[in-house]
Amino acid sequence: MTTSLIENAVNLLKAGKLVAFPTETVYGLGADASNQKAVDSIFAAKKRPKTHPLIVHIENGDQLGEWARDIPETAIKLADAFWPGPLTLVLPKQPWVLDVVTGHQDTIAIRIPKHPLALALLKAFGSGLAAPSANQFTHVSPTTAEAVRQELGNAVADILDGGPCEIGLESTIIDLSKATPHILRPGMITPQQLEQCLGKKIAFHQSTLTTTRVPGTHTLHYAPSTQTELLTNNEIQQRLNDSRELSIILITYDANSFQIPQHVKHFALSHHPSQYAHDLYETLRQADQLHAACILIQAVPHHSEWDAISDRIQKASGRKI
Ligand code: TXA
Ligand code: MG
């Protein structure tokens, strides 16, 4: 059964079509990374600007050298420790790699995902698949096959359904192409884990968000279409007190902090970061479908285990707390 599903998906990919597939992080929108037209159609399906480069997914470490060159020792160490898994390495690219994949940069982002269906697909396909998250540009990434259908509909030739994604947030991205490794996107693999593996300090990418929220002026990423606000506990209680009949959605990790009026729709997420991350995008998606006036999100703890979550809810709201 699964074999014929994989065969069918591989045939579509070889014919230059798009196939969405599950990974342990979020669903990816896959295309043959060496087929210019196929990769072009990823950008069309997502309405994504061509300046945003893609991650190439491979199935085993031997394929790394086909896509990347001058591979440093740090890359080997990290790949050995974290692949298959939610870590993307940015490395100097091989000259033949298509500019549409790398956004005309001299580097390529690459990872081995940890999901049996993704690995079976990549193995049967035999080469790299370019795969961004399978959502419209700036939307919340999909963590179920149903969410991919909602995001992409007929733009995708096939969707492999692997159930809900285990992790729920996109991979950690680390740039190894410069002298000092630095994190470009936080994920559930933390800087501490990476530093421990490498035995040296790594640098952090500085978020470009400011502390002032000017609605409509930010390009929000990972964002629902409902106005989404990231607030302190005091701010939330104030807003709940003032809300009266206004349709408000509240997302918390620690519900005990609040007195919540009856009419407020409340999503109580876990106070464990891994469970919170697993549930966040699906919750934002469900919340968005209620067409409320706003979604209020409780700011999460300042602790490295929460950093990736903090990054995504900051980007969804356009506010840094
Ligand atoms: O978990 C994930 O990484 C998921 C699953 C499907 O693997 N993929 C994903 O892809 O999140 P996407 O396209 O939504 O995000 C890719 C990120 C973008 O922020 C992009 O700028 C960065 O990777 N990226 C890709 N190539 C790069 C490069 N050469 N240099 C720096 N950043 C790069
Ligand atoms: Mg994405």
Short mmCIF file of C-alpha atoms and ligand atoms in Angstrom, two decimals:
data_model
loop_
_atom_site.label_atom_id
_atom_site.label_comp_id
_atom_site.label_asym_id
_atom_site.label_seq_id
_atom_site.Cartn_x
_atom_site.Cartn_y
_atom_site.Cartn_z
CA MET A 1 0.00 0.00 0.00
CA THR A 2 2.63 2.52 1.14
CA THR A 3 4.95 1.27 -1.62
CA SER A 4 2.48 2.17 -4.35
CA LEU A 5 1.81 5.54 -2.74
CA ILE A 6 5.55 6.24 -2.76
CA GLU A 7 5.93 4.99 -6.36
CA ASN A 8 3.13 7.26 -7.48
CA ALA A 9 4.66 10.24 -5.65
CA VAL A 10 8.09 9.57 -7.17
CA ASN A 11 6.59 9.39 -10.68
CA LEU A 12 4.91 12.76 -10.13
CA LEU A 13 8.16 14.30 -8.82
CA LYS A 14 10.15 12.92 -11.78
CA ALA A 15 7.53 14.50 -14.07
CA GLY A 16 8.23 17.89 -12.44
CA LYS A 17 5.10 17.99 -10.27
CA LEU A 18 4.78 19.09 -6.63
CA VAL A 19 4.24 16.53 -3.86
CA ALA A 20 3.65 17.53 -0.24
CA PHE A 21 5.12 15.17 2.34
CA PRO A 22 5.32 14.96 6.13
CA THR A 23 8.53 15.62 8.05
CA GLU A 24 9.07 15.56 11.80
CA THR A 25 8.89 19.38 11.84
CA VAL A 26 6.15 20.52 9.44
CA TYR A 27 4.83 19.34 6.05
CA GLY A 28 7.08 20.19 3.11
CA LEU A 29 6.11 21.12 -0.46
CA GLY A 30 8.51 18.96 -2.44
CA ALA A 31 9.91 19.34 -5.94
CA ASP A 32 12.89 17.86 -7.78
CA ALA A 33 15.65 20.25 -6.67
CA SER A 34 17.51 19.83 -9.97
CA ASN A 35 14.50 20.68 -12.17
CA GLN A 36 14.23 24.43 -12.77
CA LYS A 37 10.56 24.37 -13.82
CA ALA A 38 9.53 22.17 -10.91
CA VAL A 39 11.25 24.48 -8.42
CA ASP A 40 9.70 27.52 -10.14
CA SER A 41 6.29 26.02 -9.52
CA ILE A 42 6.97 25.88 -5.74
CA PHE A 43 7.26 29.68 -5.73
CA ALA A 44 4.09 30.02 -7.81
CA ALA A 45 2.09 27.66 -5.56
CA LYS A 46 3.20 29.45 -2.38
CA LYS A 47 3.19 32.98 -3.87
CA ARG A 48 6.67 33.20 -2.39
CA PRO A 49 9.19 35.80 -3.63
CA LYS A 50 12.13 34.23 -5.49
CA THR A 51 14.57 35.89 -3.09
CA HIS A 52 13.63 33.39 -0.34
CA PRO A 53 15.84 30.32 -0.85
CA LEU A 54 14.73 26.74 -0.23
CA ILE A 55 15.96 23.84 1.90
CA VAL A 56 17.11 20.76 -0.02
CA HIS A 57 16.15 17.47 1.66
CA ILE A 58 18.35 14.42 1.23
CA GLU A 59 18.14 10.85 2.50
CA ASN A 60 21.70 10.05 3.58
CA GLY A 61 25.00 11.72 4.41
CA ASP A 62 26.68 10.45 1.23
CA GLN A 63 24.46 12.78 -0.81
CA LEU A 64 25.73 15.86 1.04
CA GLY A 65 28.77 16.27 -1.23
CA GLU A 66 26.55 16.29 -4.34
CA TRP A 67 25.01 19.56 -3.19
CA ALA A 68 27.57 21.19 -0.88
CA ARG A 69 31.34 21.72 -1.23
CA ASP A 70 34.22 22.55 1.15
CA ILE A 71 32.28 20.78 3.90
CA PRO A 72 33.78 21.78 7.24
CA GLU A 73 34.41 19.45 10.17
CA THR A 74 31.63 21.25 12.06
CA ALA A 75 29.10 20.07 9.48
CA ILE A 76 30.20 16.46 9.81
CA LYS A 77 29.94 16.63 13.60
CA LEU A 78 26.47 18.18 13.53
CA ALA A 79 25.20 15.82 10.83
CA ASP A 80 26.46 12.81 12.79
CA ALA A 81 24.81 14.05 15.97
CA PHE A 82 21.48 15.40 14.68
CA TRP A 83 20.61 13.79 11.30
CA PRO A 84 18.07 12.55 10.53
CA GLY A 85 16.50 15.37 12.51
CA PRO A 86 15.30 18.98 12.74
CA LEU A 87 18.59 20.71 11.88
CA THR A 88 19.35 22.50 8.60
CA LEU A 89 22.96 23.24 7.66
CA VAL A 90 23.89 26.18 5.41
CA LEU A 91 27.05 25.33 3.46
CA PRO A 92 28.90 26.50 0.34
CA LYS A 93 27.03 25.08 -2.65
CA GLN A 94 28.24 23.02 -5.57
CA PRO A 95 28.49 25.19 -8.70
CA TRP A 96 25.78 23.30 -10.58
CA VAL A 97 23.03 23.91 -7.96
CA LEU A 98 20.20 26.00 -9.44
CA ASP A 99 20.07 29.69 -8.49
CA VAL A 100 16.32 29.37 -7.96
CA VAL A 101 17.03 26.95 -5.07
CA THR A 102 19.64 29.14 -3.36
CA GLY A 103 18.23 32.58 -4.16
CA HIS A 104 21.40 33.32 -6.19
CA GLN A 105 23.57 32.86 -3.10
CA ASP A 106 26.79 30.87 -2.95
CA THR A 107 25.35 28.69 -0.18
CA ILE A 108 22.77 25.92 0.10
CA ALA A 109 20.53 24.93 3.02
CA ILE A 110 20.29 21.16 3.45
CA ARG A 111 18.93 18.56 5.88
CA ILE A 112 17.92 14.92 6.35
CA PRO A 113 14.39 14.86 7.81
CA LYS A 114 13.37 12.28 10.41
CA HIS A 115 10.08 10.87 9.23
CA PRO A 116 9.64 7.37 7.80
CA LEU A 117 7.48 8.56 4.87
CA ALA A 118 9.87 11.40 3.99
CA LEU A 119 12.85 9.04 4.13
CA ALA A 120 11.05 6.39 2.04
CA LEU A 121 10.12 9.04 -0.54
CA LEU A 122 13.66 10.47 -0.68
CA LYS A 123 15.18 7.01 -0.95
CA ALA A 124 12.90 5.99 -3.81
CA PHE A 125 13.41 9.37 -5.53
CA GLY A 126 17.18 8.98 -5.22
CA SER A 127 18.13 12.65 -5.18
CA GLY A 128 17.44 15.95 -3.41
CA LEU A 129 13.99 17.44 -2.96
CA ALA A 130 13.62 21.18 -2.51
CA ALA A 131 10.87 21.60 0.07
CA PRO A 132 9.73 24.72 1.86
CA SER A 133 6.91 24.46 4.37
CA ALA A 134 3.71 23.60 2.47
CA ASN A 135 1.82 26.84 3.18
CA GLN A 136 1.10 30.11 1.41
CA PHE A 137 3.91 32.64 1.90
CA THR A 138 3.68 34.30 5.39
CA HIS A 139 1.00 31.86 6.62
CA VAL A 140 1.34 29.38 9.48
CA SER A 141 3.16 26.18 8.45
CA PRO A 142 0.99 23.05 8.14
CA THR A 143 1.43 20.21 10.64
CA THR A 144 -1.28 17.95 9.17
CA ALA A 145 -2.18 16.77 5.65
CA GLU A 146 -5.55 18.52 6.01
CA ALA A 147 -3.80 21.83 6.68
CA VAL A 148 -1.76 21.35 3.48
CA ARG A 149 -5.01 20.85 1.56
CA GLN A 150 -6.39 24.08 3.02
CA GLU A 151 -3.21 25.99 2.14
CA LEU A 152 -2.46 24.65 -1.32
CA GLY A 153 -5.56 22.89 -2.70
CA ASN A 154 -5.05 21.95 -6.34
CA ALA A 155 -1.59 23.54 -6.60
CA VAL A 156 -0.13 20.29 -5.30
CA ALA A 157 -0.32 17.05 -7.34
CA ASP A 158 -0.23 14.75 -4.31
CA ILE A 159 -0.13 14.90 -0.52
CA LEU A 160 1.41 12.05 1.46
CA ASP A 161 -0.44 11.82 4.76
CA GLY A 162 1.83 10.90 7.66
CA GLY A 163 -0.44 12.14 10.44
CA PRO A 164 0.37 15.12 12.68
CA CYS A 165 4.03 16.21 12.73
CA GLU A 166 5.90 15.16 15.85
CA ILE A 167 7.74 18.44 16.52
CA GLY A 168 5.43 21.03 14.98
CA LEU A 169 7.95 23.88 14.42
CA GLU A 170 10.42 24.32 11.55
CA SER A 171 14.02 23.11 11.84
CA THR A 172 16.85 25.01 13.49
CA ILE A 173 18.98 26.61 10.73
CA ILE A 174 22.72 27.03 11.36
CA ASP A 175 25.03 28.79 8.90
CA LEU A 176 28.40 27.02 8.68
CA SER A 177 29.65 28.91 5.63
CA LYS A 178 31.40 31.65 7.65
CA ALA A 179 34.24 31.47 10.19
CA THR A 180 31.86 31.42 13.19
CA PRO A 181 28.77 29.20 13.00
CA HIS A 182 25.60 31.21 13.57
CA ILE A 183 21.97 30.39 13.98
CA LEU A 184 19.69 31.87 11.33
CA ARG A 185 16.43 30.42 12.64
CA PRO A 186 15.89 28.98 16.14
CA GLY A 187 14.25 25.57 16.34
CA MET A 188 13.73 22.85 18.91
CA ILE A 189 17.43 21.90 18.70
CA THR A 190 18.83 24.62 20.97
CA PRO A 191 22.09 26.63 20.69
CA GLN A 192 23.30 24.89 23.84
CA GLN A 193 22.90 21.46 22.21
CA LEU A 194 24.80 22.69 19.14
CA GLU A 195 27.56 24.29 21.22
CA GLN A 196 27.91 21.13 23.26
CA CYS A 197 28.28 19.06 20.11
CA LEU A 198 30.82 21.43 18.52
CA GLY A 199 32.70 22.27 21.70
CA LYS A 200 32.68 25.95 20.78
CA LYS A 201 30.54 29.08 20.93
CA ILE A 202 28.10 29.87 18.17
CA ALA A 203 26.55 33.22 17.32
CA PHE A 204 22.87 34.12 17.27
CA HIS A 205 21.02 35.85 14.56
CA GLN A 206 19.50 39.10 15.86
CA SER A 207 15.77 39.33 15.33
CA THR A 208 14.81 42.28 13.16
CA LEU A 209 11.61 42.84 15.14
CA THR A 210 11.30 46.06 17.12
CA THR A 211 9.32 46.43 20.31
CA THR A 212 6.69 48.64 18.72
CA ARG A 213 3.83 47.06 16.88
CA VAL A 214 2.49 49.13 14.04
CA PRO A 215 -0.39 47.13 12.60
CA GLY A 216 -0.20 46.70 8.86
CA THR A 217 3.38 47.91 8.51
CA HIS A 218 5.16 44.66 9.32
CA THR A 219 5.44 41.76 6.97
CA LEU A 220 4.24 39.12 9.37
CA HIS A 221 5.41 35.55 9.02
CA TYR A 222 3.95 32.42 10.57
CA ALA A 223 0.83 34.56 10.97
CA PRO A 224 -2.91 33.83 11.11
CA SER A 225 -5.12 36.28 9.18
CA THR A 226 -6.89 37.25 12.43
CA GLN A 227 -5.13 40.08 14.28
CA THR A 228 -2.70 38.31 16.61
CA GLU A 229 -1.19 39.95 19.69
CA LEU A 230 1.55 38.79 21.99
CA LEU A 231 0.96 40.17 25.49
CA THR A 232 2.26 40.09 29.06
CA ASN A 233 0.05 38.58 31.78
CA ASN A 234 -1.02 42.03 33.00
CA GLU A 235 -1.89 43.18 29.52
CA ILE A 236 -3.93 40.04 28.90
CA GLN A 237 -5.94 40.38 32.12
CA GLN A 238 -6.65 44.01 31.25
CA ARG A 239 -7.85 43.05 27.78
CA LEU A 240 -10.03 40.24 29.18
CA ASN A 241 -11.58 42.64 31.69
CA ASP A 242 -12.31 45.20 28.96
CA SER A 243 -13.49 42.69 26.37
CA ARG A 244 -17.20 42.42 27.28
CA GLU A 245 -18.90 40.87 24.25
CA LEU A 246 -15.99 41.22 21.86
CA SER A 247 -15.03 37.85 20.34
CA ILE A 248 -11.60 37.14 21.76
CA ILE A 249 -9.42 34.06 21.56
CA LEU A 250 -6.83 33.45 24.25
CA ILE A 251 -3.85 31.09 23.92
CA THR A 252 -1.95 30.33 27.14
CA TYR A 253 0.75 28.05 28.50
CA ASP A 254 -0.21 28.89 32.09
CA ALA A 255 -3.95 29.44 32.40
CA ASN A 256 -3.82 29.82 36.19
CA SER A 257 -2.58 33.38 35.76
CA PHE A 258 -5.96 34.64 34.55
CA GLN A 259 -9.61 35.10 35.36
CA ILE A 260 -11.18 34.26 32.04
CA PRO A 261 -14.69 35.54 31.23
CA GLN A 262 -17.19 32.95 29.89
CA HIS A 263 -17.39 34.39 26.38
CA VAL A 264 -13.64 34.15 25.74
CA LYS A 265 -12.58 31.12 23.70
CA HIS A 266 -9.56 29.70 25.49
CA PHE A 267 -6.92 27.31 24.12
CA ALA A 268 -4.86 26.07 27.09
CA LEU A 269 -1.58 24.77 25.66
CA SER A 270 1.01 22.83 27.60
CA HIS A 271 3.60 24.34 29.92
CA HIS A 272 6.07 21.83 28.43
CA PRO A 273 7.77 23.50 25.45
CA SER A 274 7.89 20.35 23.29
CA GLN A 275 4.15 19.74 23.69
CA TYR A 276 3.40 23.46 23.23
CA ALA A 277 5.45 23.49 19.99
CA HIS A 278 3.65 20.39 18.78
CA ASP A 279 0.25 22.06 19.23
CA LEU A 280 0.95 25.72 18.40
CA TYR A 281 0.38 25.85 14.63
CA GLU A 282 -2.68 23.62 14.67
CA THR A 283 -4.12 25.79 17.44
CA LEU A 284 -3.43 29.00 15.48
CA ARG A 285 -5.11 27.42 12.45
CA GLN A 286 -8.21 26.41 14.45
CA ALA A 287 -8.29 29.81 16.15
CA ASP A 288 -8.11 31.59 12.79
CA GLN A 289 -11.12 29.63 11.52
CA LEU A 290 -13.29 31.08 14.29
CA HIS A 291 -13.00 34.56 12.70
CA ALA A 292 -12.72 36.30 16.06
CA ALA A 293 -11.77 39.96 16.50
CA CYS A 294 -8.33 39.01 17.79
CA ILE A 295 -6.11 36.25 19.06
CA LEU A 296 -4.22 37.05 22.28
CA ILE A 297 -1.13 34.95 23.03
CA GLN A 298 0.45 34.80 26.48
CA ALA A 299 4.19 35.55 26.29
CA VAL A 300 6.22 32.42 27.09
CA PRO A 301 9.17 32.05 29.52
CA HIS A 302 12.58 33.51 28.64
CA HIS A 303 14.34 30.20 28.56
CA SER A 304 16.29 28.55 25.74
CA GLU A 305 13.81 25.66 25.49
CA TRP A 306 11.14 28.23 24.60
CA ASP A 307 13.24 30.31 22.18
CA ALA A 308 11.93 28.77 18.95
CA ILE A 309 8.34 29.14 20.17
CA SER A 310 9.04 32.71 21.24
CA ASP A 311 10.49 33.48 17.80
CA ARG A 312 7.37 32.16 16.00
CA ILE A 313 4.82 33.91 18.21
CA GLN A 314 6.81 37.14 17.94
CA LYS A 315 6.74 36.84 14.16
CA ALA A 316 3.04 35.96 14.14
CA SER A 317 2.27 39.09 16.14
CA GLY A 318 4.98 41.52 15.03
CA ARG A 319 5.92 42.19 18.64
CA LYS A 320 9.00 41.27 20.63
CA ILE A 321 8.56 40.64 24.36
O1 TXA B 1 11.61 22.23 9.17
C1 TXA B 1 11.87 22.78 8.10
O2 TXA B 1 12.95 23.34 7.88
C2 TXA B 1 10.79 22.73 7.02
C3 TXA B 1 10.61 21.28 6.57
C4 TXA B 1 9.64 21.14 5.42
O3 TXA B 1 11.87 20.74 6.26
N1 TXA B 1 11.11 23.57 5.92
C5 TXA B 1 11.06 24.93 6.00
O4 TXA B 1 11.33 25.58 4.80
O5 TXA B 1 10.79 25.53 7.02
P1 TXA B 1 11.01 27.13 4.53
O6 TXA B 1 11.24 27.34 3.07
O7 TXA B 1 9.68 27.48 5.04
O8 TXA B 1 12.16 27.84 5.29
C6 TXA B 1 13.46 27.75 4.75
C7 TXA B 1 14.34 28.76 5.41
C8 TXA B 1 14.04 30.17 4.96
O9 TXA B 1 14.01 30.99 6.10
C9 TXA B 1 15.22 30.50 4.09
O10 TXA B 1 15.53 31.86 4.10
C10 TXA B 1 16.33 29.65 4.70
O11 TXA B 1 15.69 28.47 5.03
N2 TXA B 1 17.38 29.35 3.71
C11 TXA B 1 17.31 28.54 2.65
N3 TXA B 1 18.46 28.55 1.95
C12 TXA B 1 19.29 29.37 2.60
C13 TXA B 1 20.64 29.80 2.38
N4 TXA B 1 21.34 29.38 1.34
N5 TXA B 1 21.15 30.68 3.26
C14 TXA B 1 20.45 31.10 4.31
N6 TXA B 1 19.17 30.74 4.58
C15 TXA B 1 18.60 29.88 3.74
MG MG B 2 8.08 28.38 5.71
#
